């Protein structure tokens, strides 16, 4: 007879985001496998309302835009969807000070009335990874959304913008 219960199995499969490295300085551990999302912030770009804002809920697919929405992977199932972009922004510190290190945008559509939305979760996860690795992925954004995002990044912190790589600045020209 197996005394293993399903409740324990679920608990052991949880993913934990570690704020600080708990094994920092310990000679027996390399720290491999632990990632820090401490320097990442998700932005929401709403091109219909000409708005951009920081929404930390997006880290767990719980942004204001995503709440109470059932997401599907077929765009046709959301015919009246309103477009949004979740943009993963990573900040690092260099010799000149903090700077925008990675910026990667993920598309979604939401029909609030129907409580349906379209997004590809794997794309969102991959874009988070690209941002963490310092990549700039905004070329798929429409011009208006990209302009809103670029203006927000410049205004949010001029030093972060000034210290950012030319590649990032050129992506918004």
PDB file of N, CA, C and O in Angstrom, residues 83-159:
ATOM      1  N   UNK A  83      -5.839  45.046 -27.941  1.00  0.00           N
ATOM      2  CA  UNK A  83      -4.415  44.703 -27.837  1.00  0.00           C
ATOM      3  C   UNK A  83      -3.713  45.365 -26.656  1.00  0.00           C
ATOM      4  O   UNK A  83      -4.008  46.510 -26.300  1.00  0.00           O
ATOM      5  N   UNK A  84      -2.798  44.612 -26.063  1.00  0.00           N
ATOM      6  CA  UNK A  84      -1.922  45.089 -24.996  1.00  0.00           C
ATOM      7  C   UNK A  84      -0.551  44.467 -25.215  1.00  0.00           C
ATOM      8  O   UNK A  84      -0.422  43.458 -25.905  1.00  0.00           O
ATOM      9  N   UNK A  85       0.435  45.053 -24.573  1.00  0.00           N
ATOM     10  CA  UNK A  85       1.781  44.484 -24.539  1.00  0.00           C
ATOM     11  C   UNK A  85       2.229  44.410 -23.093  1.00  0.00           C
ATOM     12  O   UNK A  85       2.088  45.380 -22.349  1.00  0.00           O
ATOM     13  N   UNK A  86       2.735  43.244 -22.695  1.00  0.00           N
ATOM     14  CA  UNK A  86       3.439  43.123 -21.424  1.00  0.00           C
ATOM     15  C   UNK A  86       4.910  43.235 -21.795  1.00  0.00           C
ATOM     16  O   UNK A  86       5.396  42.487 -22.651  1.00  0.00           O
ATOM     17  N   UNK A  87       5.612  44.174 -21.203  1.00  0.00           N
ATOM     18  CA  UNK A  87       7.012  44.410 -21.545  1.00  0.00           C
ATOM     19  C   UNK A  87       7.866  44.123 -20.314  1.00  0.00           C
ATOM     20  O   UNK A  87       7.658  44.716 -19.255  1.00  0.00           O
ATOM     21  N   UNK A  88       8.810  43.207 -20.481  1.00  0.00           N
ATOM     22  CA  UNK A  88       9.701  42.797 -19.396  1.00  0.00           C
ATOM     23  C   UNK A  88      10.943  43.669 -19.459  1.00  0.00           C
ATOM     24  O   UNK A  88      11.676  43.637 -20.445  1.00  0.00           O
ATOM     25  N   UNK A  89      11.180  44.460 -18.416  1.00  0.00           N
ATOM     26  CA  UNK A  89      12.299  45.393 -18.387  1.00  0.00           C
ATOM     27  C   UNK A  89      13.247  44.982 -17.259  1.00  0.00           C
ATOM     28  O   UNK A  89      12.835  44.891 -16.104  1.00  0.00           O
ATOM     29  N   UNK A  90      14.512  44.738 -17.618  1.00  0.00           N
ATOM     30  CA  UNK A  90      15.530  44.376 -16.636  1.00  0.00           C
ATOM     31  C   UNK A  90      16.514  45.529 -16.491  1.00  0.00           C
ATOM     32  O   UNK A  90      16.956  46.095 -17.487  1.00  0.00           O
ATOM     33  N   UNK A  91      16.837  45.868 -15.255  1.00  0.00           N
ATOM     34  CA  UNK A  91      17.779  46.935 -14.954  1.00  0.00           C
ATOM     35  C   UNK A  91      19.023  46.309 -14.321  1.00  0.00           C
ATOM     36  O   UNK A  91      18.910  45.436 -13.465  1.00  0.00           O
ATOM     37  N   UNK A  92      20.183  46.729 -14.774  1.00  0.00           N
ATOM     38  CA  UNK A  92      21.455  46.272 -14.203  1.00  0.00           C
ATOM     39  C   UNK A  92      22.260  47.497 -13.783  1.00  0.00           C
ATOM     40  O   UNK A  92      21.915  48.627 -14.118  1.00  0.00           O
ATOM     41  N   UNK A  93      23.362  47.262 -13.086  1.00  0.00           N
ATOM     42  CA  UNK A  93      24.235  48.358 -12.658  1.00  0.00           C
ATOM     43  C   UNK A  93      25.579  48.191 -13.353  1.00  0.00           C
ATOM     44  O   UNK A  93      26.194  47.140 -13.290  1.00  0.00           O
ATOM     45  N   UNK A  94      26.016  49.262 -14.020  1.00  0.00           N
ATOM     46  CA  UNK A  94      27.313  49.284 -14.690  1.00  0.00           C
ATOM     47  C   UNK A  94      28.230  50.311 -14.047  1.00  0.00           C
ATOM     48  O   UNK A  94      27.905  50.874 -12.988  1.00  0.00           O
ATOM     49  N   UNK A  95      29.344  50.566 -14.696  1.00  0.00           N
ATOM     50  CA  UNK A  95      30.314  51.537 -14.169  1.00  0.00           C
ATOM     51  C   UNK A  95      29.718  52.938 -14.063  1.00  0.00           C
ATOM     52  O   UNK A  95      30.055  53.695 -13.161  1.00  0.00           O
ATOM     53  N   UNK A  96      28.870  53.283 -15.009  1.00  0.00           N
ATOM     54  CA  UNK A  96      28.249  54.614 -15.019  1.00  0.00           C
ATOM     55  C   UNK A  96      27.025  54.705 -14.108  1.00  0.00           C
ATOM     56  O   UNK A  96      26.472  55.775 -13.937  1.00  0.00           O
ATOM     57  N   UNK A  97      26.551  53.552 -13.610  1.00  0.00           N
ATOM     58  CA  UNK A  97      25.348  53.517 -12.780  1.00  0.00           C
ATOM     59  C   UNK A  97      24.324  52.570 -13.363  1.00  0.00           C
ATOM     60  O   UNK A  97      24.606  51.834 -14.308  1.00  0.00           O
ATOM     61  N   UNK A  98      23.113  52.567 -12.817  1.00  0.00           N
ATOM     62  CA  UNK A  98      22.075  51.668 -13.302  1.00  0.00           C
ATOM     63  C   UNK A  98      21.662  52.017 -14.737  1.00  0.00           C
ATOM     64  O   UNK A  98      21.726  53.181 -15.145  1.00  0.00           O
ATOM     65  N   UNK A  99      21.223  50.988 -15.472  1.00  0.00           N
ATOM     66  CA  UNK A  99      20.801  51.183 -16.865  1.00  0.00           C
ATOM     67  C   UNK A  99      19.789  50.117 -17.257  1.00  0.00           C
ATOM     68  O   UNK A  99      19.704  49.065 -16.629  1.00  0.00           O
ATOM     69  N   UNK A 100      19.005  50.432 -18.305  1.00  0.00           N
ATOM     70  CA  UNK A 100      18.091  49.445 -18.868  1.00  0.00           C
ATOM     71  C   UNK A 100      18.940  48.400 -19.580  1.00  0.00           C
ATOM     72  O   UNK A 100      19.641  48.697 -20.534  1.00  0.00           O
ATOM     73  N   UNK A 101      18.862  47.167 -19.106  1.00  0.00           N
ATOM     74  CA  UNK A 101      19.701  46.085 -19.616  1.00  0.00           C
ATOM     75  C   UNK A 101      18.976  45.275 -20.693  1.00  0.00           C
ATOM     76  O   UNK A 101      19.536  44.997 -21.742  1.00  0.00           O
ATOM     77  N   UNK A 102      17.737  44.892 -20.421  1.00  0.00           N
ATOM     78  CA  UNK A 102      16.959  44.100 -21.366  1.00  0.00           C
ATOM     79  C   UNK A 102      15.533  44.582 -21.415  1.00  0.00           C
ATOM     80  O   UNK A 102      14.964  44.965 -20.387  1.00  0.00           O
ATOM     81  N   UNK A 103      14.954  44.581 -22.617  1.00  0.00           N
ATOM     82  CA  UNK A 103      13.564  44.993 -22.807  1.00  0.00           C
ATOM     83  C   UNK A 103      12.959  44.049 -23.843  1.00  0.00           C
ATOM     84  O   UNK A 103      13.433  43.985 -24.977  1.00  0.00           O
ATOM     85  N   UNK A 104      11.938  43.307 -23.442  1.00  0.00           N
ATOM     86  CA  UNK A 104      11.312  42.354 -24.360  1.00  0.00           C
ATOM     87  C   UNK A 104       9.793  42.403 -24.193  1.00  0.00           C
ATOM     88  O   UNK A 104       9.277  42.325 -23.080  1.00  0.00           O
ATOM     89  N   UNK A 105       9.093  42.537 -25.301  1.00  0.00           N
ATOM     90  CA  UNK A 105       7.639  42.710 -25.293  1.00  0.00           C
ATOM     91  C   UNK A 105       6.912  41.439 -25.706  1.00  0.00           C
ATOM     92  O   UNK A 105       7.358  40.712 -26.594  1.00  0.00           O
ATOM     93  N   UNK A 106       5.777  41.194 -25.051  1.00  0.00           N
ATOM     94  CA  UNK A 106       4.908  40.051 -25.347  1.00  0.00           C
ATOM     95  C   UNK A 106       3.501  40.566 -25.612  1.00  0.00           C
ATOM     96  O   UNK A 106       2.991  41.403 -24.867  1.00  0.00           O
ATOM     97  N   UNK A 107       2.877  40.016 -26.637  1.00  0.00           N
ATOM     98  CA  UNK A 107       1.560  40.481 -27.068  1.00  0.00           C
ATOM     99  C   UNK A 107       0.436  39.709 -26.374  1.00  0.00           C
ATOM    100  O   UNK A 107       0.567  38.523 -26.080  1.00  0.00           O
ATOM    101  N   UNK A 108      -0.663  40.405 -26.117  1.00  0.00           N
ATOM    102  CA  UNK A 108      -1.891  39.744 -25.697  1.00  0.00           C
ATOM    103  C   UNK A 108      -3.078  40.589 -26.114  1.00  0.00           C
ATOM    104  O   UNK A 108      -2.932  41.782 -26.400  1.00  0.00           O
ATOM    105  N   UNK A 109      -4.228  39.949 -26.193  1.00  0.00           N
ATOM    106  CA  UNK A 109      -5.487  40.635 -26.491  1.00  0.00           C
ATOM    107  C   UNK A 109      -6.486  40.242 -25.420  1.00  0.00           C
ATOM    108  O   UNK A 109      -6.499  39.091 -24.985  1.00  0.00           O
ATOM    109  N   UNK A 110      -7.323  41.194 -25.028  1.00  0.00           N
ATOM    110  CA  UNK A 110      -8.308  40.926 -23.987  1.00  0.00           C
ATOM    111  C   UNK A 110      -9.660  41.501 -24.394  1.00  0.00           C
ATOM    112  O   UNK A 110      -9.754  42.657 -24.796  1.00  0.00           O
ATOM    113  N   UNK A 111     -10.688  40.659 -24.300  1.00  0.00           N
ATOM    114  CA  UNK A 111     -12.071  41.096 -24.450  1.00  0.00           C
ATOM    115  C   UNK A 111     -12.671  41.042 -23.057  1.00  0.00           C
ATOM    116  O   UNK A 111     -13.074  39.984 -22.580  1.00  0.00           O
ATOM    117  N   UNK A 112     -12.667  42.171 -22.370  1.00  0.00           N
ATOM    118  CA  UNK A 112     -13.102  42.243 -20.971  1.00  0.00           C
ATOM    119  C   UNK A 112     -14.565  41.820 -20.832  1.00  0.00           C
ATOM    120  O   UNK A 112     -14.930  41.120 -19.887  1.00  0.00           O
ATOM    121  N   UNK A 113     -15.403  42.234 -21.769  1.00  0.00           N
ATOM    122  CA  UNK A 113     -16.825  41.909 -21.706  1.00  0.00           C
ATOM    123  C   UNK A 113     -17.059  40.397 -21.757  1.00  0.00           C
ATOM    124  O   UNK A 113     -17.856  39.852 -20.998  1.00  0.00           O
ATOM    125  N   UNK A 114     -16.360  39.713 -22.645  1.00  0.00           N
ATOM    126  CA  UNK A 114     -16.500  38.261 -22.794  1.00  0.00           C
ATOM    127  C   UNK A 114     -15.627  37.496 -21.806  1.00  0.00           C
ATOM    128  O   UNK A 114     -15.720  36.265 -21.724  1.00  0.00           O
ATOM    129  N   UNK A 115     -14.765  38.216 -21.096  1.00  0.00           N
ATOM    130  CA  UNK A 115     -13.817  37.601 -20.149  1.00  0.00           C
ATOM    131  C   UNK A 115     -12.931  36.561 -20.827  1.00  0.00           C
ATOM    132  O   UNK A 115     -12.641  35.512 -20.272  1.00  0.00           O
ATOM    133  N   UNK A 116     -12.513  36.879 -22.041  1.00  0.00           N
ATOM    134  CA  UNK A 116     -11.645  36.004 -22.821  1.00  0.00           C
ATOM    135  C   UNK A 116     -10.426  36.794 -23.248  1.00  0.00           C
ATOM    136  O   UNK A 116     -10.491  37.996 -23.489  1.00  0.00           O
ATOM    137  N   UNK A 117      -9.321  36.080 -23.375  1.00  0.00           N
ATOM    138  CA  UNK A 117      -8.105  36.727 -23.829  1.00  0.00           C
ATOM    139  C   UNK A 117      -7.253  35.777 -24.639  1.00  0.00           C
ATOM    140  O   UNK A 117      -7.408  34.551 -24.560  1.00  0.00           O
ATOM    141  N   UNK A 118      -6.373  36.346 -25.426  1.00  0.00           N
ATOM    142  CA  UNK A 118      -5.444  35.567 -26.242  1.00  0.00           C
ATOM    143  C   UNK A 118      -4.023  35.891 -25.806  1.00  0.00           C
ATOM    144  O   UNK A 118      -3.655  37.064 -25.697  1.00  0.00           O
ATOM    145  N   UNK A 119      -3.254  34.850 -25.510  1.00  0.00           N
ATOM    146  CA  UNK A 119      -1.824  35.017 -25.297  1.00  0.00           C
ATOM    147  C   UNK A 119      -1.171  33.648 -25.395  1.00  0.00           C
ATOM    148  O   UNK A 119      -1.806  32.623 -25.185  1.00  0.00           O
ATOM    149  N   UNK A 120       0.111  33.685 -25.722  1.00  0.00           N
ATOM    150  CA  UNK A 120       0.907  32.468 -25.779  1.00  0.00           C
ATOM    151  C   UNK A 120       1.838  32.521 -24.568  1.00  0.00           C
ATOM    152  O   UNK A 120       2.800  33.297 -24.558  1.00  0.00           O
ATOM    153  N   UNK A 121       1.541  31.724 -23.552  1.00  0.00           N
ATOM    154  CA  UNK A 121       2.303  31.760 -22.315  1.00  0.00           C
ATOM    155  C   UNK A 121       3.784  31.491 -22.548  1.00  0.00           C
ATOM    156  O   UNK A 121       4.645  32.152 -21.962  1.00  0.00           O
ATOM    157  N   UNK A 122       4.100  30.551 -23.417  1.00  0.00           N
ATOM    158  CA  UNK A 122       5.511  30.235 -23.686  1.00  0.00           C
ATOM    159  C   UNK A 122       6.252  31.459 -24.228  1.00  0.00           C
ATOM    160  O   UNK A 122       7.419  31.679 -23.889  1.00  0.00           O
ATOM    161  N   UNK A 123       5.584  32.273 -25.037  1.00  0.00           N
ATOM    162  CA  UNK A 123       6.213  33.488 -25.557  1.00  0.00           C
ATOM    163  C   UNK A 123       6.534  34.448 -24.417  1.00  0.00           C
ATOM    164  O   UNK A 123       7.609  35.042 -24.375  1.00  0.00           O
ATOM    165  N   UNK A 124       5.621  34.590 -23.477  1.00  0.00           N
ATOM    166  CA  UNK A 124       5.842  35.485 -22.346  1.00  0.00           C
ATOM    167  C   UNK A 124       7.042  35.028 -21.520  1.00  0.00           C
ATOM    168  O   UNK A 124       7.885  35.834 -21.131  1.00  0.00           O
ATOM    169  N   UNK A 125       7.129  33.733 -21.273  1.00  0.00           N
ATOM    170  CA  UNK A 125       8.246  33.186 -20.495  1.00  0.00           C
ATOM    171  C   UNK A 125       9.566  33.369 -21.252  1.00  0.00           C
ATOM    172  O   UNK A 125      10.582  33.785 -20.679  1.00  0.00           O
ATOM    173  N   UNK A 126       9.561  33.099 -22.543  1.00  0.00           N
ATOM    174  CA  UNK A 126      10.774  33.265 -23.345  1.00  0.00           C
ATOM    175  C   UNK A 126      11.216  34.722 -23.409  1.00  0.00           C
ATOM    176  O   UNK A 126      12.409  35.023 -23.393  1.00  0.00           O
ATOM    177  N   UNK A 127      10.260  35.634 -23.469  1.00  0.00           N
ATOM    178  CA  UNK A 127      10.610  37.055 -23.518  1.00  0.00           C
ATOM    179  C   UNK A 127      11.162  37.525 -22.170  1.00  0.00           C
ATOM    180  O   UNK A 127      12.064  38.361 -22.119  1.00  0.00           O
ATOM    181  N   UNK A 128      10.638  36.979 -21.080  1.00  0.00           N
ATOM    182  CA  UNK A 128      11.207  37.293 -19.764  1.00  0.00           C
ATOM    183  C   UNK A 128      12.678  36.881 -19.732  1.00  0.00           C
ATOM    184  O   UNK A 128      13.540  37.636 -19.282  1.00  0.00           O
ATOM    185  N   UNK A 129      12.950  35.699 -20.251  1.00  0.00           N
ATOM    186  CA  UNK A 129      14.311  35.173 -20.288  1.00  0.00           C
ATOM    187  C   UNK A 129      15.215  36.058 -21.143  1.00  0.00           C
ATOM    188  O   UNK A 129      16.334  36.375 -20.754  1.00  0.00           O
ATOM    189  N   UNK A 130      14.719  36.482 -22.289  1.00  0.00           N
ATOM    190  CA  UNK A 130      15.521  37.348 -23.163  1.00  0.00           C
ATOM    191  C   UNK A 130      15.838  38.672 -22.477  1.00  0.00           C
ATOM    192  O   UNK A 130      16.946  39.183 -22.573  1.00  0.00           O
ATOM    193  N   UNK A 131      14.869  39.231 -21.759  1.00  0.00           N
ATOM    194  CA  UNK A 131      15.102  40.477 -21.034  1.00  0.00           C
ATOM    195  C   UNK A 131      16.180  40.279 -19.970  1.00  0.00           C
ATOM    196  O   UNK A 131      17.088  41.098 -19.846  1.00  0.00           O
ATOM    197  N   UNK A 132      16.089  39.189 -19.220  1.00  0.00           N
ATOM    198  CA  UNK A 132      17.099  38.897 -18.199  1.00  0.00           C
ATOM    199  C   UNK A 132      18.493  38.789 -18.799  1.00  0.00           C
ATOM    200  O   UNK A 132      19.483  39.148 -18.178  1.00  0.00           O
ATOM    201  N   UNK A 133      18.566  38.295 -20.036  1.00  0.00           N
ATOM    202  CA  UNK A 133      19.855  38.112 -20.713  1.00  0.00           C
ATOM    203  C   UNK A 133      20.322  39.367 -21.450  1.00  0.00           C
ATOM    204  O   UNK A 133      21.322  39.340 -22.158  1.00  0.00           O
ATOM    205  N   UNK A 134      19.573  40.463 -21.308  1.00  0.00           N
ATOM    206  CA  UNK A 134      19.998  41.735 -21.885  1.00  0.00           C
ATOM    207  C   UNK A 134      19.631  41.930 -23.338  1.00  0.00           C
ATOM    208  O   UNK A 134      20.190  42.793 -24.011  1.00  0.00           O
ATOM    209  N   UNK A 135      18.661  41.200 -23.819  1.00  0.00           N
ATOM    210  CA  UNK A 135      18.267  41.340 -25.221  1.00  0.00           C
ATOM    211  C   UNK A 135      17.174  42.392 -25.358  1.00  0.00           C
ATOM    212  O   UNK A 135      16.414  42.659 -24.424  1.00  0.00           O
ATOM    213  N   UNK A 136      17.107  42.967 -26.546  1.00  0.00           N
ATOM    214  CA  UNK A 136      16.092  43.968 -26.869  1.00  0.00           C
ATOM    215  C   UNK A 136      15.167  43.331 -27.905  1.00  0.00           C
ATOM    216  O   UNK A 136      15.588  43.050 -29.031  1.00  0.00           O
ATOM    217  N   UNK A 137      13.912  43.077 -27.527  1.00  0.00           N
ATOM    218  CA  UNK A 137      12.961  42.419 -28.415  1.00  0.00           C
ATOM    219  C   UNK A 137      11.688  43.263 -28.462  1.00  0.00           C
ATOM    220  O   UNK A 137      10.751  43.035 -27.696  1.00  0.00           O
ATOM    221  N   UNK A 138      11.700  44.264 -29.340  1.00  0.00           N
ATOM    222  CA  UNK A 138      10.528  45.134 -29.494  1.00  0.00           C
ATOM    223  C   UNK A 138      10.147  45.323 -30.959  1.00  0.00           C
ATOM    224  O   UNK A 138       9.214  46.060 -31.257  1.00  0.00           O
ATOM    225  N   UNK A 139      10.846  44.641 -31.858  1.00  0.00           N
ATOM    226  CA  UNK A 139      10.625  44.840 -33.288  1.00  0.00           C
ATOM    227  C   UNK A 139       9.238  44.393 -33.752  1.00  0.00           C
ATOM    228  O   UNK A 139       8.741  44.883 -34.759  1.00  0.00           O
ATOM    229  N   UNK A 140       8.571  43.500 -33.026  1.00  0.00           N
ATOM    230  CA  UNK A 140       7.242  43.043 -33.415  1.00  0.00           C
ATOM    231  C   UNK A 140       6.142  44.003 -32.967  1.00  0.00           C
ATOM    232  O   UNK A 140       5.004  43.869 -33.369  1.00  0.00           O
ATOM    233  N   UNK A 141       6.484  44.995 -32.157  1.00  0.00           N
ATOM    234  CA  UNK A 141       5.492  45.956 -31.670  1.00  0.00           C
ATOM    235  C   UNK A 141       5.081  46.923 -32.779  1.00  0.00           C
ATOM    236  O   UNK A 141       5.900  47.290 -33.620  1.00  0.00           O
ATOM    237  N   UNK A 142       3.823  47.343 -32.751  1.00  0.00           N
ATOM    238  CA  UNK A 142       3.383  48.373 -33.684  1.00  0.00           C
ATOM    239  C   UNK A 142       4.067  49.687 -33.309  1.00  0.00           C
ATOM    240  O   UNK A 142       4.514  49.860 -32.168  1.00  0.00           O
ATOM    241  N   UNK A 143       4.188  50.589 -34.277  1.00  0.00           N
ATOM    242  CA  UNK A 143       4.929  51.835 -34.078  1.00  0.00           C
ATOM    243  C   UNK A 143       4.391  52.669 -32.912  1.00  0.00           C
ATOM    244  O   UNK A 143       5.153  53.238 -32.137  1.00  0.00           O
ATOM    245  N   UNK A 144       3.065  52.759 -32.803  1.00  0.00           N
ATOM    246  CA  UNK A 144       2.464  53.570 -31.742  1.00  0.00           C
ATOM    247  C   UNK A 144       2.823  53.015 -30.363  1.00  0.00           C
ATOM    248  O   UNK A 144       3.229  53.767 -29.465  1.00  0.00           O
ATOM    249  N   UNK A 145       2.687  51.705 -30.181  1.00  0.00           N
ATOM    250  CA  UNK A 145       3.013  51.070 -28.894  1.00  0.00           C
ATOM    251  C   UNK A 145       4.489  51.234 -28.569  1.00  0.00           C
ATOM    252  O   UNK A 145       4.865  51.505 -27.420  1.00  0.00           O
ATOM    253  N   UNK A 146       5.326  51.088 -29.586  1.00  0.00           N
ATOM    254  CA  UNK A 146       6.765  51.215 -29.377  1.00  0.00           C
ATOM    255  C   UNK A 146       7.135  52.643 -28.970  1.00  0.00           C
ATOM    256  O   UNK A 146       7.977  52.854 -28.101  1.00  0.00           O
ATOM    257  N   UNK A 147       6.475  53.620 -29.566  1.00  0.00           N
ATOM    258  CA  UNK A 147       6.712  55.020 -29.209  1.00  0.00           C
ATOM    259  C   UNK A 147       6.283  55.280 -27.764  1.00  0.00           C
ATOM    260  O   UNK A 147       7.005  55.933 -26.999  1.00  0.00           O
ATOM    261  N   UNK A 148       5.113  54.767 -27.375  1.00  0.00           N
ATOM    262  CA  UNK A 148       4.650  54.919 -25.991  1.00  0.00           C
ATOM    263  C   UNK A 148       5.666  54.324 -25.020  1.00  0.00           C
ATOM    264  O   UNK A 148       6.006  54.937 -24.003  1.00  0.00           O
ATOM    265  N   UNK A 149       6.160  53.129 -25.340  1.00  0.00           N
ATOM    266  CA  UNK A 149       7.126  52.456 -24.472  1.00  0.00           C
ATOM    267  C   UNK A 149       8.433  53.235 -24.388  1.00  0.00           C
ATOM    268  O   UNK A 149       8.953  53.468 -23.294  1.00  0.00           O
ATOM    269  N   UNK A 150       8.956  53.653 -25.525  1.00  0.00           N
ATOM    270  CA  UNK A 150      10.206  54.414 -25.546  1.00  0.00           C
ATOM    271  C   UNK A 150      10.104  55.695 -24.736  1.00  0.00           C
ATOM    272  O   UNK A 150      10.996  56.022 -23.946  1.00  0.00           O
ATOM    273  N   UNK A 151       9.001  56.421 -24.915  1.00  0.00           N
ATOM    274  CA  UNK A 151       8.792  57.666 -24.160  1.00  0.00           C
ATOM    275  C   UNK A 151       8.706  57.384 -22.660  1.00  0.00           C
ATOM    276  O   UNK A 151       9.260  58.131 -21.851  1.00  0.00           O
ATOM    277  N   UNK A 152       8.019  56.299 -22.288  1.00  0.00           N
ATOM    278  CA  UNK A 152       7.902  55.951 -20.876  1.00  0.00           C
ATOM    279  C   UNK A 152       9.272  55.644 -20.275  1.00  0.00           C
ATOM    280  O   UNK A 152       9.604  56.133 -19.193  1.00  0.00           O
ATOM    281  N   UNK A 153      10.077  54.848 -20.978  1.00  0.00           N
ATOM    282  CA  UNK A 153      11.397  54.482 -20.464  1.00  0.00           C
ATOM    283  C   UNK A 153      12.290  55.716 -20.287  1.00  0.00           C
ATOM    284  O   UNK A 153      12.985  55.845 -19.287  1.00  0.00           O
ATOM    285  N   UNK A 154      12.236  56.630 -21.247  1.00  0.00           N
ATOM    286  CA  UNK A 154      13.036  57.856 -21.155  1.00  0.00           C
ATOM    287  C   UNK A 154      12.598  58.706 -19.967  1.00  0.00           C
ATOM    288  O   UNK A 154      13.427  59.227 -19.220  1.00  0.00           O
ATOM    289  N   UNK A 155      11.288  58.870 -19.809  1.00  0.00           N
ATOM    290  CA  UNK A 155      10.760  59.734 -18.759  1.00  0.00           C
ATOM    291  C   UNK A 155      10.840  59.095 -17.377  1.00  0.00           C
ATOM    292  O   UNK A 155      10.995  59.797 -16.382  1.00  0.00           O
ATOM    293  N   UNK A 156      10.718  57.776 -17.307  1.00  0.00           N
ATOM    294  CA  UNK A 156      10.711  57.090 -16.012  1.00  0.00           C
ATOM    295  C   UNK A 156      12.022  57.315 -15.266  1.00  0.00           C
ATOM    296  O   UNK A 156      12.029  57.596 -14.081  1.00  0.00           O
ATOM    297  N   UNK A 157      13.148  57.190 -16.002  1.00  0.00           N
ATOM    298  CA  UNK A 157      14.434  57.439 -15.377  1.00  0.00           C
ATOM    299  C   UNK A 157      15.443  57.816 -16.456  1.00  0.00           C
ATOM    300  O   UNK A 157      15.928  56.948 -17.188  1.00  0.00           O
ATOM    301  N   UNK A 158      15.740  59.096 -16.545  1.00  0.00           N
ATOM    302  CA  UNK A 158      16.644  59.597 -17.592  1.00  0.00           C
ATOM    303  C   UNK A 158      18.031  58.969 -17.492  1.00  0.00           C
ATOM    304  O   UNK A 158      18.674  58.715 -18.513  1.00  0.00           O
ATOM    305  N   UNK A 159      18.515  58.708 -16.276  1.00  0.00           N
ATOM    306  CA  UNK A 159      19.839  58.104 -16.110  1.00  0.00           C
ATOM    307  C   UNK A 159      19.864  56.669 -16.630  1.00  0.00           C
ATOM    308  O   UNK A 159      20.827  56.256 -17.269  1.00  0.00           O
TER     309      UNK A 159
END
